Amino acid sequence: MSEAGFNLIMNIMSGIQVFLYAACMTAFFYPFMAGKKERRKSRIKKALMVFAVYMVMYFIGMTTAVYGWLCMIIVIVLLAAASKCLDMGREFTILLGVLFFCARKLSALIMRSVSFIVDKRLEQKAETLEMTKNIFSRAASNYAFVAVLQMLLLSVMLCVMGRLLKKKTRKLQIKELCYMLLTPVTGILFVNIIFHILLIVNENTMIQLYEQFPVFLGIVPVVAALFYAGVLITIVSYQKMIRLQEEKEKYFVEQQQVHAIQERMEEVEQFYHGIRQMKHEMKNHMTNIKGLVRNGSYGDIEQYIDHMDESMDVFELTIKTGNTVTDVIVNDKQKAAEKQGIQFQSAFSYPKSDGYNAYDIGVIINNLLQNALEACEKMAEGKRYIYLSGRQKKKFYVINVKNSFEGEVTFDTKTNLPLSTKGRDTALHGIGLSNVKREVDKYMGDVDIRARKNEFSVAVLLQERRKK
C-alpha cells in the first residue's frame, strides 16, 4: 500500500468513526428525550436531530481543521438550545452531552496504550525491506482494530451510565448540574492534557511519553478508569440524593396531613363531647321550658328555644360521608371553599367495604380538594366551583373531583402527571398528585386526569383489597 492510499483509507476510517460516534450519542440520548406514549415517528425525528448535529459539526471540523474541543462545545451548546424540541430539560441535556464526551475521551485514552503497544510490535516486525513496504497496510489494519475496540469500550461505558441515569431522573437545578459536571469535566481536561504531552516535537526531536516512561502505559489507563468510576459514583450519589429528597418531601407532606387530620379529629371529638353534654342537659332544658309554660312566659319560651337551636348548630356537620375521617376533611374543605366564594357540591359516600383504609381515602381526597381550592383561587368570582363524588361499584371505588380552572396544563411525559406551575422553587410543589398516585398504587388502581376548556377533572379508581 502506498502512502497516498494509506492517507485515503485513514480519512475514510475517520469519517466512519464520526458516523459511529454520532450513532452512539444518539443511542445515549434516545431513552431520555421522549415519553413512552409518544409516536415512533416523532421520536425518530428527535433522534435524527441529535445525530445530524454531531455529524455536521464534526465533518465541518475535519474539513476546516477546527479543534476537537471546540466542536465538542458547539455540539453541547446546540443540543442545549434544542432541548425543548427534544422534550428534555436544558440542564439535563448539557449533562448528557458532557457525560458522552467524557466517556468518549476516556475510552480513547485507555485505548491509546493498546495502540502504542500494537505500533511497537509492528515496528519490531518491520525488519526487512519487504515488510517495510507493507508497513502502511499493517498500520491501517492495526488502527482499525484499535478503533473497533475503542468503540466497543465506549458503548459499554455509555450503556452503564445510561442505565444508572434511567433509575431516577428529575429536572436538574443549576447547583445539582454543577455538582454532576465536576468529575466529567475534570476528566475531559485531564485527557486533553495527556494527549498533548504524549508526543512532543522539539527541534526535530520527537519525544514520546510512553517511550520515556514505560510505566505510564499502565498508569494512564488506570487513572482514566478511575475518572470513569468517579463519574459513576457521582451519578449513584445523585440518585441517592434524589431518593433522600423525595423521602423528605413525602415525610414532610405526610406529617402535615397527619397533623391536620389530628386537629380535625380533635374538633370531631369536641363535637361529640358537646353532643353528649347536650343530651345530659336536655332534661334541664325541658324542665325550664315546662316552668316557663306554667308561668305563661311564652315570649321567653321562643327566645329560649332559639338559643338552643344556635347552640346545636355549632356542632352540626353539613356533609356526612359515612366515615369520621372523611367527614372532617370534606367539611373542612367546604368551609374553606365558602370563605373563598367557591360553590362546593358533594356526593361523596364512604365505601361500605372493609377493603379500604380511611386514612388512605383521606389522603386522596385531601390532596385532590386542596389542589382544586388552589386552582379556583385564580378564577373570577362567580365562576368558581368544586364538585366531589365518591361511589362504590362492586369491588371498585371511584372518586371524582371536578373544579374550574384557568390556563394550560402541561403533562410530564414520564409520570403522566401535570407539571407544577407554582413558581421556580418546585422542591415541594407538585407533590399532591404524586401522593394520590402513591396511595392509588396500594389498591392496584389508576388515576385519570383531564383538562377540558375551563374544567379540570381527576378520576381515581381503587380496587378493593383483600384482608390478609
Coordinates of C-alpha atoms in Angstrom, one line a residue:
M1 CA 0.0 0.0 0.0
S2 CA 1.3 3.4 -0.9
E3 CA 1.4 6.4 1.4
A4 CA -1.4 8.1 -0.7
G5 CA -3.6 5.0 -0.3
F6 CA -2.8 4.9 3.4
N7 CA -3.9 8.6 3.8
L8 CA -7.1 7.9 1.9
I9 CA -8.0 4.9 4.0
M10 CA -7.3 6.8 7.2
N11 CA -9.6 9.6 6.1
I12 CA -12.3 7.1 5.3
M13 CA -11.9 5.4 8.7
S14 CA -12.0 8.8 10.4
G15 CA -15.3 9.5 8.6
I16 CA -16.7 6.1 9.7
Q17 CA -15.6 6.9 13.3
V18 CA -17.5 10.2 13.2
F19 CA -20.6 8.3 12.0
L20 CA -20.3 5.7 14.7
Y21 CA -19.7 8.4 17.4
A22 CA -22.9 10.2 16.2
A23 CA -24.8 6.9 16.4
C24 CA -23.5 6.2 20.0
M25 CA -24.5 9.7 21.1
T26 CA -28.0 9.3 19.6
A27 CA -28.5 6.0 21.3
F28 CA -27.3 7.5 24.6
F29 CA -29.8 10.4 24.3
Y30 CA -32.7 8.4 22.9
P31 CA -34.2 6.9 26.1
F32 CA -34.4 10.4 27.8
M33 CA -35.8 12.6 25.0
A34 CA -39.3 11.1 24.6
G35 CA -42.2 9.6 26.6
K36 CA -43.3 6.1 26.3
K37 CA -46.7 7.1 24.7
E38 CA -45.1 9.3 22.0
R39 CA -45.4 8.3 18.4
R40 CA -42.5 6.5 16.9
K41 CA -42.1 9.0 14.0
S42 CA -41.7 11.9 16.5
R43 CA -39.1 10.0 18.5
I44 CA -37.1 9.2 15.3
K45 CA -37.1 12.8 14.3
K46 CA -35.6 13.9 17.6
A47 CA -33.0 11.1 17.4
L48 CA -32.1 12.3 13.9
M49 CA -31.7 15.8 15.2
V50 CA -29.0 14.7 17.7
F51 CA -27.3 12.5 15.0
A52 CA -27.3 15.4 12.5
V53 CA -25.9 18.0 14.9
Y54 CA -22.9 15.7 15.8
M55 CA -22.3 14.6 12.2
V56 CA -22.4 18.1 10.6
M57 CA -20.3 19.7 13.3
Y58 CA -17.5 17.2 13.3
F59 CA -17.4 16.9 9.5
I60 CA -17.0 20.6 9.3
G61 CA -14.3 20.3 11.9
M62 CA -12.5 17.7 9.8
T63 CA -12.6 19.8 6.6
T64 CA -11.7 23.1 8.3
A65 CA -9.2 21.8 10.9
V66 CA -11.3 23.1 13.8
Y67 CA -10.0 21.9 17.2
G68 CA -11.9 18.9 18.6
W69 CA -12.6 20.6 21.9
L70 CA -14.3 23.5 20.0
C71 CA -16.5 21.1 18.1
M72 CA -17.4 19.4 21.4
I73 CA -18.5 22.7 23.0
I74 CA -20.5 23.7 19.9
V75 CA -22.3 20.4 19.8
I76 CA -23.3 20.6 23.5
V77 CA -24.5 24.2 23.1
L78 CA -26.6 23.4 20.0
L79 CA -28.2 20.4 21.7
A80 CA -28.9 22.5 24.8
A81 CA -30.5 25.2 22.6
A82 CA -32.7 22.4 21.1
S83 CA -33.6 20.8 24.4
K84 CA -37.3 21.8 24.1
C85 CA -37.5 20.2 20.7
L86 CA -36.0 17.0 22.3
D87 CA -38.5 17.2 25.2
M88 CA -35.6 17.3 27.7
G89 CA -34.6 19.8 30.3
R90 CA -31.7 22.1 29.2
E91 CA -29.6 21.3 32.3
F92 CA -30.1 17.5 31.7
T93 CA -29.2 17.9 28.0
I94 CA -25.9 19.6 29.0
L95 CA -25.2 16.8 31.5
L96 CA -25.8 14.1 28.9
G97 CA -23.6 15.8 26.4
V98 CA -20.7 16.3 28.8
L99 CA -21.0 12.6 30.0
F100 CA -20.9 11.4 26.4
F101 CA -17.8 13.3 25.5
C102 CA -16.1 12.4 28.8
A103 CA -16.7 8.7 28.1
R104 CA -15.5 9.1 24.5
K105 CA -12.3 10.8 25.6
L106 CA -11.6 8.4 28.5
S107 CA -12.1 5.4 26.2
A108 CA -9.8 6.9 23.6
L109 CA -7.1 7.5 26.3
I110 CA -7.4 3.9 27.6
M111 CA -7.1 2.5 24.0
R112 CA -4.1 4.8 23.4
S113 CA -1.9 2.5 25.4
V114 CA -3.1 -0.5 23.4
S115 CA -2.4 1.4 20.2
F116 CA 1.1 2.2 21.3
I117 CA 1.8 -1.5 22.2
V118 CA 0.4 -2.6 18.8
D119 CA 2.5 0.0 16.9
K120 CA 5.7 -1.1 18.7
R121 CA 5.2 -4.7 17.7
L122 CA 4.6 -3.5 14.2
E123 CA 8.0 -1.7 14.2
Q124 CA 9.8 -4.7 15.6
K125 CA 8.5 -6.9 12.8
A126 CA 9.3 -4.4 10.1
E127 CA 13.0 -5.5 9.9
T128 CA 13.2 -6.4 6.2
L129 CA 12.7 -4.0 3.3
E130 CA 9.7 -6.1 2.0
M131 CA 8.0 -5.9 5.3
T132 CA 8.6 -2.1 5.4
K133 CA 6.7 -1.9 2.1
N134 CA 3.7 -3.4 3.9
I135 CA 4.0 -1.1 6.9
F136 CA 1.1 1.1 5.7
S137 CA -1.3 -1.7 5.3
R138 CA -0.3 -3.1 8.7
A139 CA -0.7 0.3 10.3
A140 CA -4.1 0.8 8.7
S141 CA -5.3 -2.6 9.9
N142 CA -4.0 -2.1 13.4
Y143 CA -5.6 1.4 13.5
A144 CA -9.0 -0.2 12.5
F145 CA -8.5 -2.9 15.2
V146 CA -7.9 -0.4 17.9
A147 CA -10.8 1.8 16.7
V148 CA -13.2 -1.2 16.9
L149 CA -12.0 -2.0 20.5
Q150 CA -12.5 1.7 21.5
M151 CA -16.0 1.8 20.0
L152 CA -16.9 -1.4 22.0
L153 CA -15.5 0.1 25.2
L154 CA -17.3 3.4 24.6
S155 CA -20.6 1.5 24.0
V156 CA -20.2 -0.3 27.3
M157 CA -19.3 2.8 29.2
L158 CA -22.4 4.7 27.8
C159 CA -24.7 1.8 28.5
V160 CA -23.7 1.6 32.2
M161 CA -24.1 5.4 32.6
G162 CA -27.4 5.4 30.8
R163 CA -28.9 2.6 33.0
L164 CA -27.8 4.4 36.1
L165 CA -29.4 7.7 35.0
K166 CA -32.7 6.0 34.0
K167 CA -33.2 4.6 37.5
K168 CA -34.1 8.0 38.9
T169 CA -34.2 11.3 37.0
R170 CA -35.8 14.6 37.5
K171 CA -35.4 18.2 36.5
L172 CA -31.9 19.3 37.4
Q173 CA -31.3 22.6 39.2
I174 CA -28.2 24.7 38.5
K175 CA -26.5 23.6 41.7
E176 CA -27.1 19.9 41.0
L177 CA -25.8 20.3 37.4
C178 CA -22.6 21.9 38.7
Y179 CA -22.1 19.0 41.1
M180 CA -22.7 16.4 38.4
L181 CA -20.4 18.1 35.9
L182 CA -17.4 18.5 38.3
T183 CA -15.9 15.0 37.7
P184 CA -16.6 14.5 34.0
V185 CA -15.3 18.0 33.1
T186 CA -12.2 17.3 35.1
G187 CA -11.8 14.0 33.3
I188 CA -12.1 15.7 29.9
L189 CA -9.4 18.3 30.8
F190 CA -7.1 15.5 32.1
V191 CA -7.4 13.6 28.8
N192 CA -6.7 16.7 26.8
I193 CA -3.6 17.4 28.8
I194 CA -2.3 13.8 28.5
F195 CA -2.9 13.8 24.7
H196 CA -0.8 17.0 24.4
I197 CA 2.2 15.5 26.3
L198 CA 2.1 12.0 24.8
L199 CA 4.0 13.3 21.8
I200 CA 6.3 16.3 21.9
V201 CA 8.3 17.6 19.0
N202 CA 11.2 19.8 19.9
E203 CA 13.9 20.9 17.4
N204 CA 13.4 18.0 15.0
T205 CA 13.4 15.7 18.0
M206 CA 10.2 13.6 18.7
I207 CA 9.7 12.5 22.3
Q208 CA 7.0 10.0 23.2
L209 CA 5.9 9.9 26.8
Y210 CA 5.4 6.1 26.8
E211 CA 8.9 5.6 25.5
Q212 CA 10.5 7.8 28.1
F213 CA 8.3 6.5 30.9
P214 CA 7.0 3.0 30.1
V215 CA 5.3 2.8 33.4
F216 CA 2.8 5.3 32.1
L217 CA 1.5 2.6 29.8
G218 CA -0.3 1.2 32.8
I219 CA -0.8 4.3 35.0
V220 CA -2.6 6.4 32.4
P221 CA -5.4 3.8 31.6
V222 CA -5.8 3.2 35.3
V223 CA -6.3 6.9 36.0
A224 CA -8.7 7.1 33.1
A225 CA -10.7 4.2 34.6
L226 CA -10.7 5.9 38.0
F227 CA -12.1 9.0 36.4
Y228 CA -14.9 6.9 34.8
A229 CA -15.5 5.3 38.2
G230 CA -15.7 8.8 39.7
V231 CA -18.4 9.7 37.2
L232 CA -20.4 6.6 38.1
I233 CA -20.1 7.3 41.8
T234 CA -21.3 10.8 41.2
I235 CA -24.3 9.5 39.3
V236 CA -25.1 7.0 42.1
S237 CA -24.7 9.6 44.8
Y238 CA -27.1 11.8 42.8
Q239 CA -29.6 9.0 42.7
K240 CA -29.3 8.6 46.5
M241 CA -29.7 12.3 46.9
I242 CA -32.9 12.3 44.9
R243 CA -34.3 9.4 46.9
L244 CA -33.5 11.1 50.2
Q245 CA -35.1 14.3 48.9
E246 CA -38.2 12.5 47.8
E247 CA -38.5 10.7 51.2
K248 CA -38.0 14.0 52.9
E249 CA -40.7 15.6 50.8
K250 CA -43.1 12.7 51.4
Y251 CA -42.4 12.7 55.1
F252 CA -43.0 16.5 55.3
V253 CA -46.3 16.2 53.4
E254 CA -47.5 13.2 55.4
Q255 CA -46.6 14.8 58.7
Q256 CA -48.5 17.9 57.6
Q257 CA -51.5 15.8 56.6
V258 CA -51.4 13.7 59.8
H259 CA -51.2 16.9 61.9
A260 CA -54.1 18.4 60.0
I261 CA -56.2 15.2 60.4
Q262 CA -55.3 15.1 64.1
E263 CA -56.5 18.6 64.6
R264 CA -59.8 17.9 62.7
M265 CA -60.2 14.7 64.8
E266 CA -59.9 16.7 68.0
E267 CA -62.6 19.0 66.7
V268 CA -64.8 16.0 66.0
E269 CA -64.2 14.7 69.5
Q270 CA -65.1 18.1 70.9
F271 CA -68.2 17.9 68.7
Y272 CA -69.3 14.6 70.0
H273 CA -68.4 15.6 73.6
G274 CA -70.8 18.6 73.1
I275 CA -73.5 16.3 71.8
R276 CA -73.2 14.2 74.9
Q277 CA -73.3 17.3 77.1
M278 CA -76.3 18.5 75.2
K279 CA -78.0 15.1 75.8
H280 CA -77.4 15.4 79.5
E281 CA -78.6 18.9 79.6
M282 CA -81.9 18.2 77.6
K283 CA -83.6 17.2 80.8
N284 CA -82.8 20.5 82.4
H285 CA -83.9 22.4 79.3
M286 CA -87.3 20.5 79.3
T287 CA -87.7 21.3 83.0
N288 CA -87.0 25.0 82.3
I289 CA -89.5 25.1 79.3
K290 CA -92.2 23.5 81.4
G291 CA -91.6 26.1 84.1
L292 CA -91.9 28.9 81.5
V293 CA -95.2 27.3 80.2
R294 CA -96.7 27.2 83.7
N295 CA -95.8 30.8 84.2
G296 CA -97.3 31.8 80.8
S297 CA -94.0 33.3 79.6
Y298 CA -94.5 32.3 76.0
G299 CA -92.1 35.0 74.6
D300 CA -89.3 33.8 76.8
I301 CA -90.0 30.2 75.6
E302 CA -89.4 31.3 72.0
Q303 CA -86.1 33.0 72.9
Y304 CA -85.0 30.0 74.9
I305 CA -85.7 27.6 72.0
D306 CA -83.9 29.9 69.6
H307 CA -80.9 29.9 71.9
M308 CA -81.0 26.1 71.9
D309 CA -81.0 26.0 68.1
E310 CA -78.0 28.2 67.9
S311 CA -76.0 26.1 70.4
M312 CA -76.8 22.9 68.5
D313 CA -75.9 24.4 65.1
V314 CA -72.3 24.8 66.3
F315 CA -71.9 21.0 66.4
E316 CA -73.7 20.3 63.1
L317 CA -71.7 18.8 60.1
T318 CA -73.4 19.9 56.9
I319 CA -71.9 17.0 54.9
K320 CA -72.0 13.4 56.2
T321 CA -69.9 10.9 54.3
G322 CA -70.3 7.8 56.5
N323 CA -66.9 8.0 58.0
T324 CA -65.4 10.2 60.7
V325 CA -62.1 10.9 58.9
T326 CA -63.7 11.8 55.6
D327 CA -66.4 13.8 57.4
V328 CA -63.8 16.0 58.9
I329 CA -61.8 16.5 55.6
V330 CA -64.8 17.2 53.4
N331 CA -66.5 19.6 55.8
D332 CA -63.2 21.4 56.4
K333 CA -62.7 21.9 52.7
Q334 CA -66.3 23.0 52.3
K335 CA -65.8 25.8 54.9
A336 CA -62.5 26.8 53.1
A337 CA -64.4 27.0 49.8
E338 CA -67.2 29.1 51.3
K339 CA -64.7 31.6 52.6
Q340 CA -63.3 32.0 49.0
G341 CA -66.7 32.2 47.4
I342 CA -66.4 28.8 45.8
Q343 CA -69.5 26.8 45.1
F344 CA -68.9 23.4 46.7
Q345 CA -71.0 20.3 46.0
S346 CA -70.5 16.8 47.4
A347 CA -72.0 13.5 46.5
F348 CA -69.3 11.6 48.4
S349 CA -70.2 8.4 50.2
Y350 CA -67.5 6.4 52.0
P351 CA -67.3 2.8 50.8
K352 CA -69.1 0.2 53.0
S353 CA -66.5 -2.5 52.3
D354 CA -63.7 -3.1 54.8
G355 CA -61.2 -3.4 51.9
Y356 CA -60.4 0.3 52.1
N357 CA -58.4 2.2 54.7
A358 CA -59.9 5.5 55.9
Y359 CA -56.5 7.2 56.2
D360 CA -55.7 6.3 52.5
I361 CA -59.0 7.6 51.3
G362 CA -58.5 10.7 53.4
V363 CA -55.0 11.4 51.9
I364 CA -56.5 11.1 48.4
I365 CA -59.5 13.5 48.8
N366 CA -57.5 15.9 50.9
N367 CA -54.9 16.3 48.2
L368 CA -57.4 16.5 45.4
L369 CA -59.6 19.1 47.2
Q370 CA -56.6 21.2 48.2
N371 CA -55.4 21.3 44.5
A372 CA -59.0 22.2 43.5
L373 CA -59.1 25.1 46.0
E374 CA -55.8 26.5 44.8
A375 CA -56.9 26.3 41.2
C376 CA -60.2 28.1 41.9
E377 CA -58.3 30.9 43.6
K378 CA -57.2 32.1 40.1
M379 CA -60.7 32.1 38.7
A380 CA -63.0 35.2 38.7
E381 CA -65.8 35.2 41.4
G382 CA -69.0 33.6 40.2
K383 CA -67.0 31.0 38.1
R384 CA -65.5 29.1 41.0
Y385 CA -66.9 25.6 41.7
I386 CA -65.8 22.3 43.1
Y387 CA -67.7 19.0 42.7
L388 CA -66.7 15.9 44.7
S389 CA -68.2 12.5 44.3
G390 CA -67.4 9.0 45.6
R391 CA -69.3 5.9 44.8
Q392 CA -68.7 2.1 45.1
K393 CA -69.2 -0.2 42.1
K394 CA -69.0 -3.8 43.3
K395 CA -65.3 -4.4 44.1
F396 CA -64.2 -0.9 42.8
Y397 CA -64.5 2.5 44.3
V398 CA -64.4 5.7 42.2
I399 CA -63.5 9.2 43.5
N400 CA -64.0 12.1 41.2
V401 CA -63.1 15.8 41.7
K402 CA -64.0 18.5 39.2
N403 CA -63.2 22.1 39.5
S404 CA -63.0 25.3 37.4
F405 CA -59.5 26.4 36.4
E406 CA -57.9 28.9 34.0
G407 CA -54.7 28.4 32.0
E408 CA -52.9 25.5 30.3
V409 CA -51.9 22.2 31.7
T410 CA -48.6 20.6 30.7
F411 CA -48.1 16.9 31.5
D412 CA -44.8 15.2 32.4
T413 CA -44.1 12.6 29.7
K414 CA -42.6 10.2 32.3
T415 CA -45.1 10.4 35.1
N416 CA -48.2 11.5 33.1
L417 CA -48.9 13.9 35.9
P418 CA -49.4 17.7 35.4
L419 CA -46.2 19.8 35.9
S420 CA -46.3 22.3 38.7
T421 CA -46.8 26.0 37.8
K422 CA -46.5 27.3 41.3
G423 CA -43.2 29.1 40.8
R424 CA -39.5 28.5 40.4
D425 CA -39.0 26.6 43.6
T426 CA -40.6 23.3 42.8
A427 CA -39.0 21.2 45.5
L428 CA -42.2 20.8 47.4
H429 CA -44.6 21.6 44.6
G430 CA -46.5 19.0 42.6
I431 CA -46.4 16.5 45.5
G432 CA -50.2 16.4 45.9
L433 CA -51.0 14.3 42.8
S434 CA -47.8 12.3 43.4
N435 CA -49.2 11.4 46.9
V436 CA -52.5 10.5 45.3
K437 CA -50.8 8.2 42.8
R438 CA -48.8 6.6 45.6
E439 CA -52.0 5.8 47.6
V440 CA -53.7 4.6 44.4
D441 CA -50.9 2.1 43.7
K442 CA -51.6 0.4 47.0
Y443 CA -55.0 -0.6 45.6
M444 CA -53.8 -1.5 42.1
G445 CA -55.9 1.4 40.8
D446 CA -55.5 4.2 38.3
V447 CA -55.6 8.0 38.0
D448 CA -57.3 9.7 35.1
I449 CA -56.5 13.4 34.7
R450 CA -58.3 15.5 32.1
A451 CA -58.4 19.3 31.4
R452 CA -61.1 20.4 29.0
K453 CA -61.9 24.1 28.4
N454 CA -62.1 25.6 31.9
E455 CA -62.7 22.4 33.8
F456 CA -60.1 20.2 35.5
S457 CA -61.1 16.7 36.4
V458 CA -59.4 13.9 38.3
A459 CA -60.9 10.4 38.5
V460 CA -59.4 7.9 40.9
L461 CA -60.2 4.2 40.6
L462 CA -59.5 2.0 43.6
Q463 CA -59.7 -1.8 43.8
E464 CA -60.9 -3.4 47.0
R465 CA -58.1 -5.0 48.9
R466 CA -58.4 -8.4 50.4
K467 CA -57.5 -8.6 54.1
K468 CA -54.7 -11.0 54.9

